[in-house]
Short mmCIF file of C-alpha atoms in Angstrom, two decimals:
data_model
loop_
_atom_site.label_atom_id
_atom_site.label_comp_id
_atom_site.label_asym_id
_atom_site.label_seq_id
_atom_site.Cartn_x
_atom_site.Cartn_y
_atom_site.Cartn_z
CA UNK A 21 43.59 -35.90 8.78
CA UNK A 22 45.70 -33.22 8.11
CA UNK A 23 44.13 -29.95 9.70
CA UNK A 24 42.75 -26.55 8.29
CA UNK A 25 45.19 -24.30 7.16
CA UNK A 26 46.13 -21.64 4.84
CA UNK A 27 45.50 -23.74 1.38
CA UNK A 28 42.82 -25.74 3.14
CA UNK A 29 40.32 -23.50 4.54
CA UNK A 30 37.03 -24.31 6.39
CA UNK A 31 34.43 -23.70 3.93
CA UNK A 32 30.44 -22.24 4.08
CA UNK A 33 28.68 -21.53 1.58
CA UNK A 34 25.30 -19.79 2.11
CA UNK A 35 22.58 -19.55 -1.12
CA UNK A 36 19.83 -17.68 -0.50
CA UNK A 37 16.60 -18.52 -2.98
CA UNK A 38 15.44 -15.67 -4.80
CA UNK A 39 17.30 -12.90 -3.27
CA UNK A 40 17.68 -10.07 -5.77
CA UNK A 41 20.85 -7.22 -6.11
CA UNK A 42 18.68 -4.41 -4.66
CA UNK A 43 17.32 -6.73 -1.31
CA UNK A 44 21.23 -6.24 0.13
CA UNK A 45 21.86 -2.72 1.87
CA UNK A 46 25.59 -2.88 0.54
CA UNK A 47 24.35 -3.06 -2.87
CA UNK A 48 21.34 -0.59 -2.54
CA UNK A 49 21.45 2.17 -0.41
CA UNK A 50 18.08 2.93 -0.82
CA UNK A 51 16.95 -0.57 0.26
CA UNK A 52 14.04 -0.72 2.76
CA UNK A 53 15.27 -3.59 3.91
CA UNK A 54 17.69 -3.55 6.60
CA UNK A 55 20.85 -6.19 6.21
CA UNK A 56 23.08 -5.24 9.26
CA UNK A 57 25.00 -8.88 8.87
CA UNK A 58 25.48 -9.32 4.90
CA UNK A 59 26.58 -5.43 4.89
CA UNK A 60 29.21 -6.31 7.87
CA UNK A 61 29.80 -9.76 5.84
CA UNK A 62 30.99 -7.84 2.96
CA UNK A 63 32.90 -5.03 4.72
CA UNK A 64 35.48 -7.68 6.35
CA UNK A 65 35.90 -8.66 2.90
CA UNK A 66 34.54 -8.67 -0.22
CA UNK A 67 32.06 -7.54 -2.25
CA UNK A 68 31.23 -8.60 -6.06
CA UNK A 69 29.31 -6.14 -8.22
CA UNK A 70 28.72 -8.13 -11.23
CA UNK A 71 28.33 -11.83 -9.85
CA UNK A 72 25.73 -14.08 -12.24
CA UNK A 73 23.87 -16.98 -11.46
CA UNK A 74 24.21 -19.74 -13.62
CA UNK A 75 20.37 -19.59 -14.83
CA UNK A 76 17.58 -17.62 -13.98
CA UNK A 77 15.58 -20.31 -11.88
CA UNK A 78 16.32 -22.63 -8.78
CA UNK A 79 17.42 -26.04 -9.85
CA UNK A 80 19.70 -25.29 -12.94
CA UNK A 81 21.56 -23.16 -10.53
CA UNK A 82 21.84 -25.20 -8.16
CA UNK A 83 23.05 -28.10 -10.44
CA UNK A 84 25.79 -26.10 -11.82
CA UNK A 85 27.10 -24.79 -8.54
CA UNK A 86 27.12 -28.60 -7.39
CA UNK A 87 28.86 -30.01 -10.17
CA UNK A 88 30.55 -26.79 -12.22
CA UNK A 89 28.67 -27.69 -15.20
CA UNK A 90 26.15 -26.02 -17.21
CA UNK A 91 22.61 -27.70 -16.68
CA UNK A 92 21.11 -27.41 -20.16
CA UNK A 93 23.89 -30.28 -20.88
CA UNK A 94 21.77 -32.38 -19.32
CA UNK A 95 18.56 -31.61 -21.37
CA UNK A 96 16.53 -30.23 -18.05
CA UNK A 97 13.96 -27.69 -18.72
CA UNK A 98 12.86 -26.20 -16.24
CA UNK A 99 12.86 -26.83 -12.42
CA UNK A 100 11.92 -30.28 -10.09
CA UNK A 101 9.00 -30.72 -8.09
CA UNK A 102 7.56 -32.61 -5.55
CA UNK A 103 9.61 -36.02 -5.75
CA UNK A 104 11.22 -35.19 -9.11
CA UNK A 105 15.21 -36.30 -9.90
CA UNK A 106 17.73 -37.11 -10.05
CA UNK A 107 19.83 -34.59 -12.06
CA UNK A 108 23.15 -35.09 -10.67
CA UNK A 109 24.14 -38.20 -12.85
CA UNK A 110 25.87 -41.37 -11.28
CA UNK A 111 29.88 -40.90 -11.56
CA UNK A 112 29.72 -37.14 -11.84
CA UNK A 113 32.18 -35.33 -9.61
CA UNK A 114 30.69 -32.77 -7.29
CA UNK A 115 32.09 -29.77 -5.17
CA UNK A 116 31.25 -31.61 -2.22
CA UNK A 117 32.77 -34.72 -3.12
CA UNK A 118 36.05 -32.84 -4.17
CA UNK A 119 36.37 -31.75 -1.09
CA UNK A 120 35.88 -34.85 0.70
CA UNK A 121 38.72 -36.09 -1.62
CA UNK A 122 40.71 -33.88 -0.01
CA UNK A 123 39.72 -34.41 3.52
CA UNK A 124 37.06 -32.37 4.35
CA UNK A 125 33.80 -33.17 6.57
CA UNK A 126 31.00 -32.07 4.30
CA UNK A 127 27.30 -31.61 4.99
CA UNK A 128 24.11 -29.69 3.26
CA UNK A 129 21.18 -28.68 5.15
CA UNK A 130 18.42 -26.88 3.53
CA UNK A 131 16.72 -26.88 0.20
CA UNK A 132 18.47 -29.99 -2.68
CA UNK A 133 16.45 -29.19 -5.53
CA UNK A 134 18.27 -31.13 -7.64
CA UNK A 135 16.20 -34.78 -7.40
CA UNK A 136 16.60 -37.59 -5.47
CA UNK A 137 14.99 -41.13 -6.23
CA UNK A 138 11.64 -42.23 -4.07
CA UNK A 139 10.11 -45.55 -4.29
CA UNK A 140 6.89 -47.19 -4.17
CA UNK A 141 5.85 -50.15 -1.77
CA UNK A 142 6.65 -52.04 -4.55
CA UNK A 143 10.50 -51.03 -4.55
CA UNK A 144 10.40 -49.47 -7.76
CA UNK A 145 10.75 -45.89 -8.24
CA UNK A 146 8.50 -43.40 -8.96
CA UNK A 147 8.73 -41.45 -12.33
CA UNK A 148 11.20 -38.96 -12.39
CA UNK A 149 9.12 -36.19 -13.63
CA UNK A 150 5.53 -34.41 -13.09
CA UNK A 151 2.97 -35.88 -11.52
CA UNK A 152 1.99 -33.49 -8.42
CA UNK A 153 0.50 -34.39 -5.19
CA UNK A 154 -0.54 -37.62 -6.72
CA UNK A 155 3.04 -38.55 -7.41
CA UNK A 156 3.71 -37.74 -3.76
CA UNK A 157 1.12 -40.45 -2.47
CA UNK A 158 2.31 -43.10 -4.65
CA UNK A 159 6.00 -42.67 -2.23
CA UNK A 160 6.85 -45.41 0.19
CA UNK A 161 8.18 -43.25 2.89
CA UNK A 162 9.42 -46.21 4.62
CA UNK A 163 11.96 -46.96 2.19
CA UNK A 164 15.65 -45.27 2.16
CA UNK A 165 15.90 -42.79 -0.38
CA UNK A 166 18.56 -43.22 -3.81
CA UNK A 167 20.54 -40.65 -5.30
CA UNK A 168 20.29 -37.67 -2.54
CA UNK A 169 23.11 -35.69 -1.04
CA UNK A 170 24.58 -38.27 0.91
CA UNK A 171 25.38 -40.32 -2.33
CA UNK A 172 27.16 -37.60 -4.40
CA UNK A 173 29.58 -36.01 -1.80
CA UNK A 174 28.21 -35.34 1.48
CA UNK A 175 28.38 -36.83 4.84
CA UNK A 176 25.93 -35.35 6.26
CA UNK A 177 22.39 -34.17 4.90
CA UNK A 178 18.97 -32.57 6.59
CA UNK A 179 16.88 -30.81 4.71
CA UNK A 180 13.83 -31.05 1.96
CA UNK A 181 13.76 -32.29 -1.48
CA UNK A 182 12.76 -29.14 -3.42
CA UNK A 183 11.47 -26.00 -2.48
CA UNK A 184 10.35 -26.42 1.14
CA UNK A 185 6.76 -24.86 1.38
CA UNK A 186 5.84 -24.93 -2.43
CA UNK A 187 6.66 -27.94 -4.32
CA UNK A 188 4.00 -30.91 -2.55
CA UNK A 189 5.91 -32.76 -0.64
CA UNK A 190 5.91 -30.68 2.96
CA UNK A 191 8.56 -32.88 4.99
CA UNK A 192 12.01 -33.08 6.22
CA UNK A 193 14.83 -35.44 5.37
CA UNK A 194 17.72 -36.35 6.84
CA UNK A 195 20.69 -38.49 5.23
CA UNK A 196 18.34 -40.87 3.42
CA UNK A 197 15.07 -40.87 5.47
CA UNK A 198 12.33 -39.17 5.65
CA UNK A 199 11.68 -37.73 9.22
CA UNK A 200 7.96 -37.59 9.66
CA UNK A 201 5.79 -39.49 7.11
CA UNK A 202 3.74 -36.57 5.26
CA UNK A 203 0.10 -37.69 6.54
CA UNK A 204 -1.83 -34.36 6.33
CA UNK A 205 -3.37 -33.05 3.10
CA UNK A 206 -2.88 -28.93 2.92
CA UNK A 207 -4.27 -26.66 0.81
CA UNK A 208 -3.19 -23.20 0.05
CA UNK A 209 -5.58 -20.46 1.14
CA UNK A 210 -4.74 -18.17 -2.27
CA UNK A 211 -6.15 -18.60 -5.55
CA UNK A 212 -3.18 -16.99 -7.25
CA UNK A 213 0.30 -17.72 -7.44
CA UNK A 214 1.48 -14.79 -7.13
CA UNK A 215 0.59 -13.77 -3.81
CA UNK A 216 3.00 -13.90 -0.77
CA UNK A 217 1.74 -16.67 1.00
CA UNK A 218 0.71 -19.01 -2.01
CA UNK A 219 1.61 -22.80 -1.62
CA UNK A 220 0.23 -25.66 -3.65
CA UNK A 221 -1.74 -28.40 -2.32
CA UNK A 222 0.12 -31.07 -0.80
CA UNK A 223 1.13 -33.72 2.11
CA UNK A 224 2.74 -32.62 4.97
CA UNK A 225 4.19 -33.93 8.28
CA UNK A 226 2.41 -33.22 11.23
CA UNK A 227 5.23 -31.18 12.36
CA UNK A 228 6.51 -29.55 9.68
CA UNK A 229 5.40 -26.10 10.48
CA UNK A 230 5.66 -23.27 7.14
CA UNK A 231 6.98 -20.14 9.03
CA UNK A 232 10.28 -22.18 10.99
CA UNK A 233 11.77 -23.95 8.20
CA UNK A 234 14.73 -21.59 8.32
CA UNK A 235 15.24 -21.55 12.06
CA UNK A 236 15.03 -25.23 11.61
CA UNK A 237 17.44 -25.50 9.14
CA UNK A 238 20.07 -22.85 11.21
CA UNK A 239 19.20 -25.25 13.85
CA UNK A 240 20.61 -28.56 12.21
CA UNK A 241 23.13 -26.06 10.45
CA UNK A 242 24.74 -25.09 13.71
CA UNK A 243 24.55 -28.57 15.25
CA UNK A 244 27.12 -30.10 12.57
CA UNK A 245 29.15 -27.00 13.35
CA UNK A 246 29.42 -27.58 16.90
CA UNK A 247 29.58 -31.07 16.71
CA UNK A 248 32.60 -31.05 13.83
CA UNK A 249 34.48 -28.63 16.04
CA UNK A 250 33.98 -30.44 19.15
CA UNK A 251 34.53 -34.26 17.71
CA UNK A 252 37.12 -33.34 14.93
CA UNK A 253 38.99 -30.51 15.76
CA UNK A 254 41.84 -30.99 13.62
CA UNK A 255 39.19 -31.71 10.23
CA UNK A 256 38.32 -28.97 7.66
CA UNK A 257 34.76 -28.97 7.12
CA UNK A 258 32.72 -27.66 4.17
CA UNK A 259 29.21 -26.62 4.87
CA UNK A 260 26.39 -25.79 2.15
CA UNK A 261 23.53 -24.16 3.69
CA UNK A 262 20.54 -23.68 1.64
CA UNK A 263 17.80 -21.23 2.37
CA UNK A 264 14.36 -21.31 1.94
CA UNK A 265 14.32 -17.63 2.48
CA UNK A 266 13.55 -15.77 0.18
CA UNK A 267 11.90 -17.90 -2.25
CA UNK A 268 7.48 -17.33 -2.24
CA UNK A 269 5.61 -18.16 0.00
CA UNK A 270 6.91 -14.88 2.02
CA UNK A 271 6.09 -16.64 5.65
CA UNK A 272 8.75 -15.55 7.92
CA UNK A 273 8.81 -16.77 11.66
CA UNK A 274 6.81 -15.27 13.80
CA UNK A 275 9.63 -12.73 15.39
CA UNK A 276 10.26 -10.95 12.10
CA UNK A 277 6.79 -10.47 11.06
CA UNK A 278 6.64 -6.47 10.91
CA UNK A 279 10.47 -5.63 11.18
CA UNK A 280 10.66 -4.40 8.24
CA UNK A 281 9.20 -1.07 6.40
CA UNK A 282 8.47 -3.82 2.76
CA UNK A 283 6.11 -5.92 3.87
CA UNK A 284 6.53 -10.19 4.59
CA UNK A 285 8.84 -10.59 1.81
CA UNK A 286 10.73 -7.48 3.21
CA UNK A 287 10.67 -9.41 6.62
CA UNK A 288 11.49 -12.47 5.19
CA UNK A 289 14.75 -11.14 3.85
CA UNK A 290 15.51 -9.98 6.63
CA UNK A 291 14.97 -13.36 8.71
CA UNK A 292 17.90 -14.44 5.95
CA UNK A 293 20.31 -12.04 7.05
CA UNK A 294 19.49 -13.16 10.75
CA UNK A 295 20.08 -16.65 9.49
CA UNK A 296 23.65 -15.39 8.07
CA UNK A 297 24.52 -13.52 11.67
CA UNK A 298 23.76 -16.41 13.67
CA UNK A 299 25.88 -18.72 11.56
CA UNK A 300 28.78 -15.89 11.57
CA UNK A 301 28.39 -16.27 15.24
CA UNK A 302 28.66 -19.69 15.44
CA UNK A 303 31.48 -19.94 13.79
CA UNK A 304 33.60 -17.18 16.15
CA UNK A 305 31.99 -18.77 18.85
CA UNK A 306 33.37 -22.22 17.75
CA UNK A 307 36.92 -20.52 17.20
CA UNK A 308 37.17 -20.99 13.71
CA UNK A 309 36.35 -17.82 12.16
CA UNK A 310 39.36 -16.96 11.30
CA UNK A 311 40.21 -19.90 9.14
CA UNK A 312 36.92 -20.34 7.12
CA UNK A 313 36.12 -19.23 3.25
CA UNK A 314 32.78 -17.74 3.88
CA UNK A 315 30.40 -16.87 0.78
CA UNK A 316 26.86 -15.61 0.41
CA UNK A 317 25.15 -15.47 -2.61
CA UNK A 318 21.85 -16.13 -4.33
CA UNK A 319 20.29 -18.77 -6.82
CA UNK A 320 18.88 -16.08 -8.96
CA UNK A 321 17.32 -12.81 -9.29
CA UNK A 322 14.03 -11.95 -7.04
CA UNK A 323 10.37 -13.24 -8.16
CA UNK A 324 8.27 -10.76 -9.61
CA UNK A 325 5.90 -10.40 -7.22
CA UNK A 326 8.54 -7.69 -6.03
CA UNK A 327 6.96 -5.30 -8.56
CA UNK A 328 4.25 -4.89 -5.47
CA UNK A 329 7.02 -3.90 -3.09
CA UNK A 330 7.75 -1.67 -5.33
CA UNK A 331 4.53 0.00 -5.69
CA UNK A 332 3.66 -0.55 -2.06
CA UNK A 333 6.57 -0.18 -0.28
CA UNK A 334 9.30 1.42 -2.83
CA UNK A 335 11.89 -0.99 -2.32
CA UNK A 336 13.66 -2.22 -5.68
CA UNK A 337 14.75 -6.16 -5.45
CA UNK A 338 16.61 -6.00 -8.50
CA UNK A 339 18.19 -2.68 -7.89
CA UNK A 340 19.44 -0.78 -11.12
CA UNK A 341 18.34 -4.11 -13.57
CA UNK A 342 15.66 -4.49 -15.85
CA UNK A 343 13.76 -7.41 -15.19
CA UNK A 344 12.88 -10.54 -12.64
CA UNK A 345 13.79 -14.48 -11.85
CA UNK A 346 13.11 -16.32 -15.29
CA UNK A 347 14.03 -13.64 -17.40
CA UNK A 348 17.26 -13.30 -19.07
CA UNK A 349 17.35 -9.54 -18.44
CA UNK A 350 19.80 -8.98 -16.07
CA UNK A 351 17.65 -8.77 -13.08
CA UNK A 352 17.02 -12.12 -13.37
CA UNK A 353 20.98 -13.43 -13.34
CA UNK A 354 22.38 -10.16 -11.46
CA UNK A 355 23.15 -11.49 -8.08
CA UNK A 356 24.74 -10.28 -4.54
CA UNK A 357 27.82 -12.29 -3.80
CA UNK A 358 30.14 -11.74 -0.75
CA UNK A 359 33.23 -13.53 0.25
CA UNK A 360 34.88 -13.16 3.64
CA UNK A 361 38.38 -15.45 3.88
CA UNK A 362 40.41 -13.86 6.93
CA UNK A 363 43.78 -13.28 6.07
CA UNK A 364 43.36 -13.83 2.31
CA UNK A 365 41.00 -11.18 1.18
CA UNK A 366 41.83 -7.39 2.32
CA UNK A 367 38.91 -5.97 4.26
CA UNK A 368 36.49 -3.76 2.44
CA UNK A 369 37.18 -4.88 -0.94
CA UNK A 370 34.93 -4.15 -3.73
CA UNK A 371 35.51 -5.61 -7.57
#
């Protein structure tokens, strides 16, 4: 294959969950929480002060930056759960498989959230949606899973289905397996949703551990980085990596717990921006800084549980905008997005 280059770029593309306009010091100067990488990010290149998400919730957004379509085409309300999906329908052309078209190694670790098929012992598949935990048990985790990343454009895949410590199913999956069979029943130790570390009830793998699924997925993240470089030098690569961060429950590993002045969501945003440094890193490390598209942005505005930090902490998720995730206020659409291309876009940039 023909190599990167000036017209074919290495491409990342880091999506945060629920990170709001006010949680990124470049776009808030009063933010309590501190975002030494995404500030640098945007200062060597540029920064976007009226960038929208596509909806106001996880998986419509997701959809639509997968496949450049709007989602309510395809009659979903709401957001999938648990073992919910497909959405992305057979046939449909996807950024990742456009790319591959045109040469590129592509891989997604982190959060899909936009379906994949599961099937019973029996080898048929379980309804596509609601159903909860009891959905989950009815799943033959033996069986190779239909209609996930690896089938609409990527190469490579590790990650979870939906949202990684909320939606049931508590396990990872890579390509089209599941990792570690979910054997343990959990329960969340909140009686309200809205509370930082609520959860529903569901099956987990034994080691599928709540506060690391981030530093798991930069793991696996920075593996196919170093193993692309290494085994296909002369390949472009496009990488999708999907946070959990910042998305409730606010659980971040145990060495950001307090390192912020806005309490564990606070931390917890700030674990993301660690996440974004360390694959920044990587990628100078690797030698191939200089010839990759980077862009950060977010799913949708913050949940509203930030009203608390707020009151507690005064820190402002949504910065200037009326209104929270779910809302059509622009607080709920209004979303950080920073581009770094070396070369192509002028340092410092703001539009």
């Amino acid at each position: 294959p023909r190599p990167a280059s000036a017209d074919r770029p290495n491409v990342v593309i880091i999506l945060a969950d629920d990170l709001g306009y006010g949680d990124v010091g470049c776009y808030n100067p009063e933010s309590r929480i501190p975002t030494p990488h995404l500030d640098e990010l945007a200062g060597q290149g540029i920064r976007f002060t009226d960038a929208h998400s596509p909806s106001t919730v996880c998986t419509p957004s997701r959809y639509s930056l997968l496949t450049g379509r709007m989602c309510f085409r395809t009659g979903l309300r709401g957001v999938f759960t648990g073992v919910d999906g497909p959405l992305i329908e057979p046939g449909r052309l996807t950024l990742a498989e456009l790319l591959r078209q045109h040469g590129y190694a592509t891989a997604c670790v982190g959060k899909w959230h936009v379906g994949m098929t599961f099937s019973k012992q029996d080898g048929t598949p379980v309804a596509p949606r609601g159903g909860g935990i009891d959905k989950v048990r009815q799943v033959d985790f033996n069986r190779p899973i239909r209609n996930g990343p690896t089938e609409v454009g990527f190469d490579y895949f590790f990650g979870t289905a939906c949202c990684p410590t909320t939606d049931w199913l508590y396990a990872y999956i890579e390509n089209d397996r599941v990792v570690e069979a979910p054997t343990e029943l959990v329960k969340p130790t909140t009686t309200h949703w809205l509370e930082y570390e609520h959860f529903r009830s569901g099956l987990k793998a034994p080691g599928f551990d709540f506060r690391n699924v981030d530093l798991v997925f930069l793991d696996r993240s920075k593996q196919f980085l170093q193993r692309h470089v290494r085994d296909h030098p002369d390949q472009p690569f496009f990488l999708y990596h999907a946070t959990q961060t910042a998305h409730l429950p606010a659980m971040p590993a145990k060495q950001f717990v307090g390192a912020t002045k806005a309490g564990p969501l606070g931390d917890f945003i700030f674990e993301f921006d660690y996440v974004v440094g360390e694959l920044l890193d990587a990628l100078d490390r690797l030698g191939v800084a200089s010839n990759t598209l980077v862009i950060v942005s977010s799913d949708n505005g913050p949940e509203i549980i930030v009203t608390r930090m707020r009151e507690a902490y005064g820190h402002r998720s949504a910065g200037p905008w009326r209104g929270f995730k779910r809302d059509n206020w622009e607080g709920g659409h209004r979303v950080p997005l920073v581009a770094r291309w070396p070369g192509k876009i002028k340092p410092g940039r703001v539009s």
